[in-house]
Coordinates of C-alpha atoms in Angstrom, one line a residue:
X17 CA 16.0 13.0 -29.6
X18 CA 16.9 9.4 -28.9
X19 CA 20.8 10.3 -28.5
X20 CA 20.4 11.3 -25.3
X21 CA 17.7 9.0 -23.8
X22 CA 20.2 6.3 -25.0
X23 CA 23.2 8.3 -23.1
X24 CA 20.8 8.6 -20.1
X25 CA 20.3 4.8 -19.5
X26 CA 23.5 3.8 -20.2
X27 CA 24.6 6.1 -17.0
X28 CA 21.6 4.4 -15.1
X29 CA 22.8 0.8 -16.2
X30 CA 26.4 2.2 -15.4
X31 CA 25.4 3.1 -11.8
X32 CA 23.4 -0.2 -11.6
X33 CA 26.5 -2.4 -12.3
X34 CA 28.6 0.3 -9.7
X35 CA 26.5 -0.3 -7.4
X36 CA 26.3 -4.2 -7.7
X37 CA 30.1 -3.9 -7.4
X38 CA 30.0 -2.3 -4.1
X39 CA 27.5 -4.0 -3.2
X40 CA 30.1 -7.6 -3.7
X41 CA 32.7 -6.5 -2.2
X42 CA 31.2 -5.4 1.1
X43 CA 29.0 -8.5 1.2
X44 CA 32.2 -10.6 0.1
X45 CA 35.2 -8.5 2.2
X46 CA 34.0 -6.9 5.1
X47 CA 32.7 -9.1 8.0
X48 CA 29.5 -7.5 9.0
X49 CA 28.9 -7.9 4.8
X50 CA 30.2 -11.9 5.1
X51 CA 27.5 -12.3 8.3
X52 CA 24.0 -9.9 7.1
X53 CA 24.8 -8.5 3.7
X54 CA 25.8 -11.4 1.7
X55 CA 27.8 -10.5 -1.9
X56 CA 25.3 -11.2 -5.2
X57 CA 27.3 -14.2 -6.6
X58 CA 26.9 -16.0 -3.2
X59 CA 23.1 -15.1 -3.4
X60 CA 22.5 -16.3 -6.6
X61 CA 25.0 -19.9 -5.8
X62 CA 22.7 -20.2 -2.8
X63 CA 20.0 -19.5 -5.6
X64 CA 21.1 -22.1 -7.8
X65 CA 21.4 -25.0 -4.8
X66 CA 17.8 -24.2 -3.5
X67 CA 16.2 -24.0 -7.3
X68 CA 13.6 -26.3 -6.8
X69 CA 12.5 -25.4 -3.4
X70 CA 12.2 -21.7 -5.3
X71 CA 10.5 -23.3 -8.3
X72 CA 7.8 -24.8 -5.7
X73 CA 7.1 -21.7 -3.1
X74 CA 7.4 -18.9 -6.2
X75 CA 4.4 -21.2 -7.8
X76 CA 2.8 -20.9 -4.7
X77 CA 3.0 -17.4 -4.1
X78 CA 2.2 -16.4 -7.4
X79 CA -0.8 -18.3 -7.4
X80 CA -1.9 -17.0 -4.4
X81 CA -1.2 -13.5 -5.6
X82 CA -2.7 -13.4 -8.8
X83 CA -5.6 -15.4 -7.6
X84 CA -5.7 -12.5 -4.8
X85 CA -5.1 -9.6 -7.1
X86 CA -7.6 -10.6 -9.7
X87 CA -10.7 -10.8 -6.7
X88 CA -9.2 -7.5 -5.0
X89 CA -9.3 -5.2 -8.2
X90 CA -12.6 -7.1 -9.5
X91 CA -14.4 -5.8 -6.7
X92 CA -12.5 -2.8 -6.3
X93 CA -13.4 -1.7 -10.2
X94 CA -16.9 -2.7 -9.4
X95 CA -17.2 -0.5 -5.9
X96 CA -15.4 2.3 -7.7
X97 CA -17.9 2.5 -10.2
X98 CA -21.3 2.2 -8.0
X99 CA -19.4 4.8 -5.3
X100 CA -19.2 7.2 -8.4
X101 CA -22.5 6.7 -9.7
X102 CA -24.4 6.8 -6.4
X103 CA -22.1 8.9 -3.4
X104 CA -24.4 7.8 -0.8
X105 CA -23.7 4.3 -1.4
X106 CA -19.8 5.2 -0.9
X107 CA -20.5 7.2 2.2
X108 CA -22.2 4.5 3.8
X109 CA -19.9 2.0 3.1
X110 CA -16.9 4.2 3.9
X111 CA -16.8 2.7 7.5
X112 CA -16.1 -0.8 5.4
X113 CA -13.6 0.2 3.4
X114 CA -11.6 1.7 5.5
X115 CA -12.0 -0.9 7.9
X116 CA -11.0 -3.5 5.5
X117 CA -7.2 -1.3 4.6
X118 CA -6.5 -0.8 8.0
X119 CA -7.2 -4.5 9.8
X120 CA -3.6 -5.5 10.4
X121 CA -2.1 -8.5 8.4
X122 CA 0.0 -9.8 11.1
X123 CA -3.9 -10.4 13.0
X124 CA -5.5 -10.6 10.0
X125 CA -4.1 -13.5 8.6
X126 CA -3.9 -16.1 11.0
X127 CA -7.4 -15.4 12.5
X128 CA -8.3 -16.0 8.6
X129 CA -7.3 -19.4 9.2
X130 CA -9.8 -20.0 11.3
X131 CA -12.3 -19.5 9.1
X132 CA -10.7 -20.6 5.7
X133 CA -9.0 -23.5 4.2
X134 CA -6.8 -24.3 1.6
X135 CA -5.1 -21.8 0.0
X136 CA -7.6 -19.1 0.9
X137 CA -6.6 -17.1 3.7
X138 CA -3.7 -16.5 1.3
X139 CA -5.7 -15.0 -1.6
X140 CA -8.8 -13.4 0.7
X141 CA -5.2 -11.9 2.7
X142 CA -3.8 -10.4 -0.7
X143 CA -7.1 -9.6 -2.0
X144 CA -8.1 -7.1 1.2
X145 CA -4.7 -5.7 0.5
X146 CA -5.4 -4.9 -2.8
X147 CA -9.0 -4.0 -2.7
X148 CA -8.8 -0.4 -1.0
X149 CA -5.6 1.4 -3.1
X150 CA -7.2 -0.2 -6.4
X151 CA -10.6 1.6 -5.6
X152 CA -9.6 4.5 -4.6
X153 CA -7.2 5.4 -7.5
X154 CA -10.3 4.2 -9.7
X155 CA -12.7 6.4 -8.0
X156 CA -10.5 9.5 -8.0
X157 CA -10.1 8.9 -11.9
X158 CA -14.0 8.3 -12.5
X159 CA -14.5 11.8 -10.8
X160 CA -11.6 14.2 -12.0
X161 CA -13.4 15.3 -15.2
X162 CA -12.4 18.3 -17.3
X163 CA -15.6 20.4 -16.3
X164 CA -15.9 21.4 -20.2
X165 CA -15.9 18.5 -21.6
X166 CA -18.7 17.9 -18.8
X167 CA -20.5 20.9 -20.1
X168 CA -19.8 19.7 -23.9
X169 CA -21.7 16.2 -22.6
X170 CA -25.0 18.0 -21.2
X171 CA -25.0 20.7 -23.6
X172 CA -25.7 17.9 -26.2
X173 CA -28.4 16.2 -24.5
X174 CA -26.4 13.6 -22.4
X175 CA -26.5 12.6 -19.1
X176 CA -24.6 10.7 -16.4
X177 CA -24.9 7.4 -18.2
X178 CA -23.0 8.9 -21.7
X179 CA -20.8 11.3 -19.6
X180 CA -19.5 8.2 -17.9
X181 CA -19.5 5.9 -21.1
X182 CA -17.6 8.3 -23.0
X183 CA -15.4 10.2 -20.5
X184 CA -15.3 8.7 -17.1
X185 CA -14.0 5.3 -18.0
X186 CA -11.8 6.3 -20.3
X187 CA -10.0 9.2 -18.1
X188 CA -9.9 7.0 -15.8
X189 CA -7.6 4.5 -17.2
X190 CA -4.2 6.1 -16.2
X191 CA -5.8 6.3 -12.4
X192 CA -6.9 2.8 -12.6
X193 CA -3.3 1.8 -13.8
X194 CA -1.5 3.6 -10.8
X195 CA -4.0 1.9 -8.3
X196 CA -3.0 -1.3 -10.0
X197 CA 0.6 -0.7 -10.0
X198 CA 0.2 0.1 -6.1
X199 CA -1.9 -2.9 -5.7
X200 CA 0.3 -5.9 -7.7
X201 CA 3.3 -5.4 -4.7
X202 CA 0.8 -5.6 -2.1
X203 CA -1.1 -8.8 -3.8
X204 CA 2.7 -10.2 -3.4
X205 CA 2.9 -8.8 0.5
X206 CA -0.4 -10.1 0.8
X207 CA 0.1 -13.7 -0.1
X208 CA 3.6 -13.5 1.6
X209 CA 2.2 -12.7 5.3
X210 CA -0.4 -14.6 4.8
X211 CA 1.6 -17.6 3.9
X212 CA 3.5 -16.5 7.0
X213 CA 1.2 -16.7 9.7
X214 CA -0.8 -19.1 8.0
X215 CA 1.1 -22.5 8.5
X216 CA 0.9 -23.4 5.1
X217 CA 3.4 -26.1 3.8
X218 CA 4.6 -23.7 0.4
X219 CA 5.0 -20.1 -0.7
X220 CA 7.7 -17.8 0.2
X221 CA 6.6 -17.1 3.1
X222 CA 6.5 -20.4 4.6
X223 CA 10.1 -20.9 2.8
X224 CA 11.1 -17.7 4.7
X225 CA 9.7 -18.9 8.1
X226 CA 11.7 -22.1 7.5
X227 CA 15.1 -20.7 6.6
X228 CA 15.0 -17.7 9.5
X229 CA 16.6 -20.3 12.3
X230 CA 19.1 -21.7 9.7
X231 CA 21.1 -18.2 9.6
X232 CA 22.0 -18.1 5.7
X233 CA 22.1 -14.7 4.9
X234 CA 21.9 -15.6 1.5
X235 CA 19.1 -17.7 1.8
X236 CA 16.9 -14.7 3.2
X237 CA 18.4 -12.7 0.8
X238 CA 17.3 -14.9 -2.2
X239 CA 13.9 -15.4 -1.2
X240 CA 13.2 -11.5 -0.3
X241 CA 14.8 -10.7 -4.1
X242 CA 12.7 -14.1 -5.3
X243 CA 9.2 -12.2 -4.1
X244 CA 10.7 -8.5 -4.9
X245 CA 10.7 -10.3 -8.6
X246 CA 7.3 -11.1 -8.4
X247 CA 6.3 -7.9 -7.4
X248 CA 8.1 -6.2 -9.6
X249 CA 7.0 -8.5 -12.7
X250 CA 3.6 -7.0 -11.5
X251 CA 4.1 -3.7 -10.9
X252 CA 6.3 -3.5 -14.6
X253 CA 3.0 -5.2 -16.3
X254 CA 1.0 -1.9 -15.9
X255 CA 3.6 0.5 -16.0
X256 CA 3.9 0.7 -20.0
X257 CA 0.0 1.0 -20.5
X258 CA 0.0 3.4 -17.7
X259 CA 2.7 5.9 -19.5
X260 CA 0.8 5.5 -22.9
X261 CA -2.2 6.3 -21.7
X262 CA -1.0 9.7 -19.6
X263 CA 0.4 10.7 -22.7
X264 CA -2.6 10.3 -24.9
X265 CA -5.0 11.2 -21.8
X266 CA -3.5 14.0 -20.2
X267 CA -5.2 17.7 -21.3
X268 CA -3.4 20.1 -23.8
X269 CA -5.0 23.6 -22.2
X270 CA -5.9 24.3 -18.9
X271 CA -9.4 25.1 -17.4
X272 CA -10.5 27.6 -15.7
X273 CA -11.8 25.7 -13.0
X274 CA -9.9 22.8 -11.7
X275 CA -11.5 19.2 -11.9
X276 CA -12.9 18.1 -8.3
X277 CA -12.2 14.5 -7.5
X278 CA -14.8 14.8 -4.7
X279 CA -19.1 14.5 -4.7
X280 CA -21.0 17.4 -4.0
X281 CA -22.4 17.2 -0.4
X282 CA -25.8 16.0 0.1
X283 CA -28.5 17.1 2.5
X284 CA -27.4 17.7 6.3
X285 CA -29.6 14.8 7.3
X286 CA -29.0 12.4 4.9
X287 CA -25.3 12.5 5.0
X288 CA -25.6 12.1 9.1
X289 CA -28.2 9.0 8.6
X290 CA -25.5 7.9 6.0
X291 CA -22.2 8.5 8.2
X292 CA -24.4 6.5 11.3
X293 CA -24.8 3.5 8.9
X294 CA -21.2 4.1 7.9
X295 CA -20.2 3.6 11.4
X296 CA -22.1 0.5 12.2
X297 CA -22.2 -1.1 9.1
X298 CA -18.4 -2.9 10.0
X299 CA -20.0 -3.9 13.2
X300 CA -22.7 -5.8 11.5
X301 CA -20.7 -7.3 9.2
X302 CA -18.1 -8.5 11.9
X303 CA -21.0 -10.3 13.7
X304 CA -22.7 -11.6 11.0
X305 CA -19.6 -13.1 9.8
X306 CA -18.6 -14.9 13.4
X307 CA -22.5 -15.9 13.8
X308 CA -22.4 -17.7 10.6
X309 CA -19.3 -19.2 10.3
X310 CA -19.9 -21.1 13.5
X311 CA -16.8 -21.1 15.0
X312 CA -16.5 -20.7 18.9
X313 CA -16.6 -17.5 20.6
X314 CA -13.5 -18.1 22.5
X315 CA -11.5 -17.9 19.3
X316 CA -13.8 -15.5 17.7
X317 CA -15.7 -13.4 19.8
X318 CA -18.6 -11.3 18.7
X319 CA -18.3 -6.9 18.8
X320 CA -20.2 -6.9 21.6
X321 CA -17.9 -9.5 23.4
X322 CA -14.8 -7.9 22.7
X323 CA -15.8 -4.2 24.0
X324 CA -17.3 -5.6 27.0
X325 CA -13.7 -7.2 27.1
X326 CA -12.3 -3.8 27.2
X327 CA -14.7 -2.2 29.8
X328 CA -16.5 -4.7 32.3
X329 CA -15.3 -7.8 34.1
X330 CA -11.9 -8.7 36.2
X331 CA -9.6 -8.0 33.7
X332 CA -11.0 -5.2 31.7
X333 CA -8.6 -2.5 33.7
X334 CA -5.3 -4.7 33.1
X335 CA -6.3 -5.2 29.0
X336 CA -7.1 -1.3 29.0
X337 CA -3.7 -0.1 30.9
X338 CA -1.6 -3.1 28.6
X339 CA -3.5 -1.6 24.7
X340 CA -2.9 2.1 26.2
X341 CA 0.7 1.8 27.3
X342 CA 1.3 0.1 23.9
X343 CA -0.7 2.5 21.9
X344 CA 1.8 5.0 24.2
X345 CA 4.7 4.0 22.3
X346 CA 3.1 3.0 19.1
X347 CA 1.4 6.2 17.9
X348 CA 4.5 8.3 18.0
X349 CA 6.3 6.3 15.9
X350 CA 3.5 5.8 13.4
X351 CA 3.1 9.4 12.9
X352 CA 7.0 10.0 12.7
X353 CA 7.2 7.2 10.0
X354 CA 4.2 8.5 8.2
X355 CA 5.3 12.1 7.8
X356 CA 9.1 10.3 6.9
X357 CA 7.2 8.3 4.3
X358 CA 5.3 11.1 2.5
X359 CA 8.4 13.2 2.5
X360 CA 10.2 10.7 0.9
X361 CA 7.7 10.0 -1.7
X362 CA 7.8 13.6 -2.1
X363 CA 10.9 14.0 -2.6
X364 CA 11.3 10.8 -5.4
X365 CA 8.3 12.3 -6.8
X366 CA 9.5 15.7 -7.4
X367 CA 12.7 13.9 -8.6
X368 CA 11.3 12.8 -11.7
X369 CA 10.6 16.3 -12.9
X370 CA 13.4 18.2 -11.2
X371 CA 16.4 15.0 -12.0
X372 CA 14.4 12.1 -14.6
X373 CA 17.6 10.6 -14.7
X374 CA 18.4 10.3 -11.4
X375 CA 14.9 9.5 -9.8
X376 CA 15.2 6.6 -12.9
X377 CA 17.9 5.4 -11.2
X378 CA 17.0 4.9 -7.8
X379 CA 13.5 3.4 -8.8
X380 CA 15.0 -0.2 -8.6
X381 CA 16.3 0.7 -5.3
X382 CA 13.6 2.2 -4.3
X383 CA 10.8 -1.0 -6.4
X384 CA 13.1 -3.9 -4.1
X385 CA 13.2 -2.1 -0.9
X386 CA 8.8 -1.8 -1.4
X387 CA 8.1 -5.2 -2.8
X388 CA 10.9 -7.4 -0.4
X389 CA 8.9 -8.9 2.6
X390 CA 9.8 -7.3 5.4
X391 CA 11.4 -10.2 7.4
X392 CA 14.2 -10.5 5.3
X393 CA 15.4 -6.7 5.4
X394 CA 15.1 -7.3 9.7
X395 CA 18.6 -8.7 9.9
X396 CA 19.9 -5.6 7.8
X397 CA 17.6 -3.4 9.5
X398 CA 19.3 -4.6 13.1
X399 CA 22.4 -4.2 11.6
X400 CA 22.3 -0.4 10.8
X401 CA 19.8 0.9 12.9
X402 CA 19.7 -1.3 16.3
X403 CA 16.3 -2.5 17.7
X404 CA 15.4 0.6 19.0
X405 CA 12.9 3.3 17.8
X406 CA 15.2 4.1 14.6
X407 CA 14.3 0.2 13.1
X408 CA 10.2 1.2 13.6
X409 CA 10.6 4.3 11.8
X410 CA 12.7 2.7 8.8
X411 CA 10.3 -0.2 8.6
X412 CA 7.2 2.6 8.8
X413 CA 8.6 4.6 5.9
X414 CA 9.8 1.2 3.7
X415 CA 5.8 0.3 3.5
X416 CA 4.7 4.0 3.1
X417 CA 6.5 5.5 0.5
X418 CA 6.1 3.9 -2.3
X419 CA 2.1 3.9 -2.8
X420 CA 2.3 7.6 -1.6
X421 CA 4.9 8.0 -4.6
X422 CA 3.0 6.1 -7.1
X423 CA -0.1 8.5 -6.4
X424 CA 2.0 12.0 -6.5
X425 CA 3.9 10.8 -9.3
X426 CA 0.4 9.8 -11.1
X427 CA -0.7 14.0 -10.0
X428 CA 2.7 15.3 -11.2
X429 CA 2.0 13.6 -14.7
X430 CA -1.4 14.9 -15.1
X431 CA -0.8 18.2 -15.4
X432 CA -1.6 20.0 -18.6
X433 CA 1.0 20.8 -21.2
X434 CA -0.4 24.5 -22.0
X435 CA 0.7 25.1 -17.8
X436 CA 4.1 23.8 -18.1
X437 CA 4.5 25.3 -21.5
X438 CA 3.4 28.3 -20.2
X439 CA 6.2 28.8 -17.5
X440 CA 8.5 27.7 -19.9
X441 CA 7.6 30.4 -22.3
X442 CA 8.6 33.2 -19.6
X443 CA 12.0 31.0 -19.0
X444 CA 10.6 29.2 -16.0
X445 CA 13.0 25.9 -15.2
X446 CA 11.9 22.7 -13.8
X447 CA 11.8 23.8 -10.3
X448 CA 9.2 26.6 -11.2
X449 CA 6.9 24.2 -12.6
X450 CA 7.4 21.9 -9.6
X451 CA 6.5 24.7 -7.4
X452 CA 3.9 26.9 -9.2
X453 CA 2.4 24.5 -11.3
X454 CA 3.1 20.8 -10.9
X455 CA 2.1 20.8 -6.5
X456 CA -0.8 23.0 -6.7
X457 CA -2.2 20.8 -9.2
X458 CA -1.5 17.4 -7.6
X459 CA -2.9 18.2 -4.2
X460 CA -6.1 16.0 -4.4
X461 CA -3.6 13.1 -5.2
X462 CA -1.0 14.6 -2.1
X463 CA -4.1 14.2 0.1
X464 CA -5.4 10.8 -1.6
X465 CA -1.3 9.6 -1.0
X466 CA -1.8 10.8 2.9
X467 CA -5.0 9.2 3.6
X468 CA -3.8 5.7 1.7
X469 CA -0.5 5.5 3.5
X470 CA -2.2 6.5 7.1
X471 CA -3.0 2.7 7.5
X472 CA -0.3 1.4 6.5
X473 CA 2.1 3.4 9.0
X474 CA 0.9 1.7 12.0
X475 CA 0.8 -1.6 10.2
X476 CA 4.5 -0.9 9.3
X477 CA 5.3 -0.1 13.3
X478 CA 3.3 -2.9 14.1
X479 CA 5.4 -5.0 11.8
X480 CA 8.7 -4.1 13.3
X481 CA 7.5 -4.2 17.1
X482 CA 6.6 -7.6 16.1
X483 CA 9.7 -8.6 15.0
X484 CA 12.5 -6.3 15.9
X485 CA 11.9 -3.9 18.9
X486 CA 9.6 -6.2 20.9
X487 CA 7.3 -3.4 22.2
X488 CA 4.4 -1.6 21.3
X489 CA 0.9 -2.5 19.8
X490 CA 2.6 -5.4 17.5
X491 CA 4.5 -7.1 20.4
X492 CA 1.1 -6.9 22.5
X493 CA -0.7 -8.8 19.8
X494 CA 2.4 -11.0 19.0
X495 CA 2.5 -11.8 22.6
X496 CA -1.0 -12.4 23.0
X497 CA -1.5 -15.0 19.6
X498 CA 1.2 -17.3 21.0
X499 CA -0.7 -17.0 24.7
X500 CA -4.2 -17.9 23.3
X501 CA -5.2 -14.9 24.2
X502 CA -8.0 -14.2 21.7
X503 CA -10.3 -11.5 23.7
X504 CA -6.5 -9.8 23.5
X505 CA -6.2 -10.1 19.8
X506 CA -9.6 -9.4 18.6
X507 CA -9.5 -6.0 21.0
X508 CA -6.1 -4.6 20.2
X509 CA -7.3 -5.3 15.9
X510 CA -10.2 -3.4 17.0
X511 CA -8.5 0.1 18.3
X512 CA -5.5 0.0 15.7
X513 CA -8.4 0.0 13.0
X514 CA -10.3 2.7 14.8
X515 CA -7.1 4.8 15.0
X516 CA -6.2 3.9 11.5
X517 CA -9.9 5.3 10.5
X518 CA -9.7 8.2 12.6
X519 CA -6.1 8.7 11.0
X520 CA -8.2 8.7 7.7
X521 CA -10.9 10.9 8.2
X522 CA -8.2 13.6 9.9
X523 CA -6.6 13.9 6.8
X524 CA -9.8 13.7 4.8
X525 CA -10.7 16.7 7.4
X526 CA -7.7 18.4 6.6
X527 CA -8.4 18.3 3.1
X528 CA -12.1 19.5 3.1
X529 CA -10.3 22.6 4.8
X530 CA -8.0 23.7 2.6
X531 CA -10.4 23.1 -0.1
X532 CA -12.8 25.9 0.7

């Protein structure tokens, strides 16, 4: 049996070193290559030159990212559990959470700075990152119980407490494993932006601001592979316990009633009291949080102050025609990039049961492209796809995919042996187990993908309007941080969360459809 997983990656480390050879003579013999896609060897002399200013912003960034991801999945294990225990308390913090995925780094992290100092708008940056994938693949691996093992629990006396001492937590562990796997690359974006926008002296993302006007290729290129590294080195720490624990985790038979990952509905009432507090819950926080922290209202205005910003005073019509014409060309892209995105993770996804081999081989493709900041693939980007709406839609579908992939790649590996064994026993290949078996059983964790991801495809567009097309939502808010223009900032954060949470719920909507 090991023959020909041996055979199998030595063709994958075959095609690696095929590729790196392409790769150095393009970036070695071609111009374009000389000027955006620098060869390996001159990445790694460039490497070798700059050693210890990469010894002293890698320290950096991996402090700030470990100290980030270790708060963000703390909390996020925590709120997983209580969410699971008591529903209501999830529902009325739904608003919350949501709120705190989809509040845009590129705002996020410099307004941090006004309330933070140190290192922390770094950490509290890659920790909100973190917090919302973690807990949701926790939370949908609490509640996807085999119902008979459910019925084995109460038929011998237990309750909630033993169901979830001796089932829950531990079927949750491969979940939990593919929410940290998502989460380590974002701890790493996390620190990276934060360190970015934050004016911090050391991190990579300081080193990265410093080194864009010097135009070394190679220079970009080592510090985007430097924090892919890091990234990597985290998402490759829960990868092995992950796989050992699907193995060992996964059911043998099938039952006859598939596992819901979602809480029975409550009273009409109570889940519209509940959804009420779920809406102004954010609010409250937002205002407690500027009352407290005591910083002016010019820089940080109130919720109250920035929607009366939107609808009353002088320049209320010019702020509401400048958000909407940038929203305008925005949205469309977001939604192009998203559906891109989840097709692509799709596609890798179904890869890995279809062609192992192959999907195996473009995962470290596919694990740099996700984990490099995105400011050192823009010169790339530029290069092949322009500055127009092709660059938003690449940029969109580079921060999408993967978590979408990691999710539907989790499903696809949860599926019982006895149902793939079972096609296979009436000569069924892969394809029919993709099809009949391995999709129908994965569509809690296609919907969980859609609803994680629909966030992050604005941020994405946001993030290449900001630094490569120069239009849209991002360019608004870019524009509007290097004017002062706070009442500006604070409102356009405001609506891209409020579309980002009505992206959510749609999809959750879609879902409770197709459900009945």
């Amino acid at each position: 049996m090991k023959a020909p997983i041996y055979r199998e990656n030595a063709r994958i480390l075959f095609g690696t070193l095929v590729a790196l050879a392409v790769w150095e003579l393009l970036g070695a013999y071609t111009s374009w290559g000389v000027a955006m896609f620098p060869a390996p060897t001159r990445i790694l002399a460039q490497a070798f030159v700059d050693r210890e200013l990469y010894a002293l912003h890698g320290l950096a960034t991996l402090k700030t990212s470990v100290f980030g991801f270790a708060i963000g999945v703390s909390v996020a294990v925590l709120a997983a559990l209580v969410f699971c225990r008591l529903p209501g308390v999830e529902l009325a913090f739904r608003g919350v959470n949501i709120t705190l995925f989809a509040m845009p780094a590129i705002v996020i992290g410099p307004l941090l700075v006004l309330f933070l100092k140190g290192d922390w708008p770094q950490i509290v940056l890659a920790a909100l990152m973190v917090y919302f994938p973690a807990m949701s693949a926790t939370l949908l691996g609490l509640r996807t119980v085999d119902p008979r093992i459910a019925d084995l629990v109460a038929a011998y006396g237990g309750g909630e407490g033993a169901l979830m001492r001796h089932v829950r937590l531990r079927g949750a562990l491969p979940d939990l494993f593919a929410g940290f796997r998502v989460a380590a690359p974002l701890a790493v974006l996390g620190a990276v932006l934060g360190e970015f926008g934050s004016g911090t002296r050391w991190g990579f993302g300081a080193f990265l601001l410093s080194a864009l006007p010097q135009g070394n290729p190679a220079r970009l290129w080592g510090i985007g592979l430097a924090a892919s590294a890091i990234a990597l080195a985290g998402y490759a720490l829960f990868l092995l316990p992950a796989r050992r624990l699907s193995a060992s985790s996964s059911a043998v038979t099938l039952a006859a009633v598939q596992p819901s990952a979602r809480p029975k509905g409550g009273a009409s009432t109570r889940r519209i009291v509940l959804t009420l507090v779920a809406v102004a819950l954010p609010f409250v926080i937002w205002w407690l949080g500027v009352t407290l922290s005591h910083v002016s209202p010019i820089i940080a205005p109130g919720p109250g102050r920035t929607v009366m910003f939107l609808i009353e005073g002088k320049q209320a019509a010019a702020a509401r025609a400048a958000l909407g014409h940038a929203l305008g060309e925005t949205l469309p892209i977001a939604a192009l990039g998203l559906l891109a995105g989840l097709a692509f993770a799709f596609v890798l996804a179904a890869l890995t049961l279809l062609a192992p081999a192959l999907a195996r081989g473009l995962m470290p493709v596919a694990l740099v492209a996700q984990n490099m900041p995105l400011v050192a693939v823009v010169p790339v980007v530029v290069l092949v796809f322009g500055r127009g709406t092709a660059s938003s839609v690449f940029m969109a579908v580079l921060v999408v995919f993967f978590p979408a992939y990691v999710l539907l790649h989790q499903g696809f590996t949860s599926v019982p042996r006895a149902a793939s064994d079972l096609v296979a026993a009436y000569g069924g290949g892969r394809w029919k187990q993709l099809v009949h078996i391995a999709v129908p059983w994965s569509v809690s964790y296609l919907f969980a993908a859609a609803r994680l991801v629909a966030p992050q495809a604005l941020l994405g567009v946001m993030v290449a309007e900001w630094l490569v097309t120069g239009v849209g939502l991002g360019n608004l808010l870019n524009v509007s941080r290097g004017g002062l223009n706070y009442d500006m900032i604070w409102a356009g954060a405001l609506v891209s969360i409020l579309i980002s949470v009505a992206a959510y719920e749609g999809v959750g909507l879609i879902e409770r459809r197709i459900a009945r």
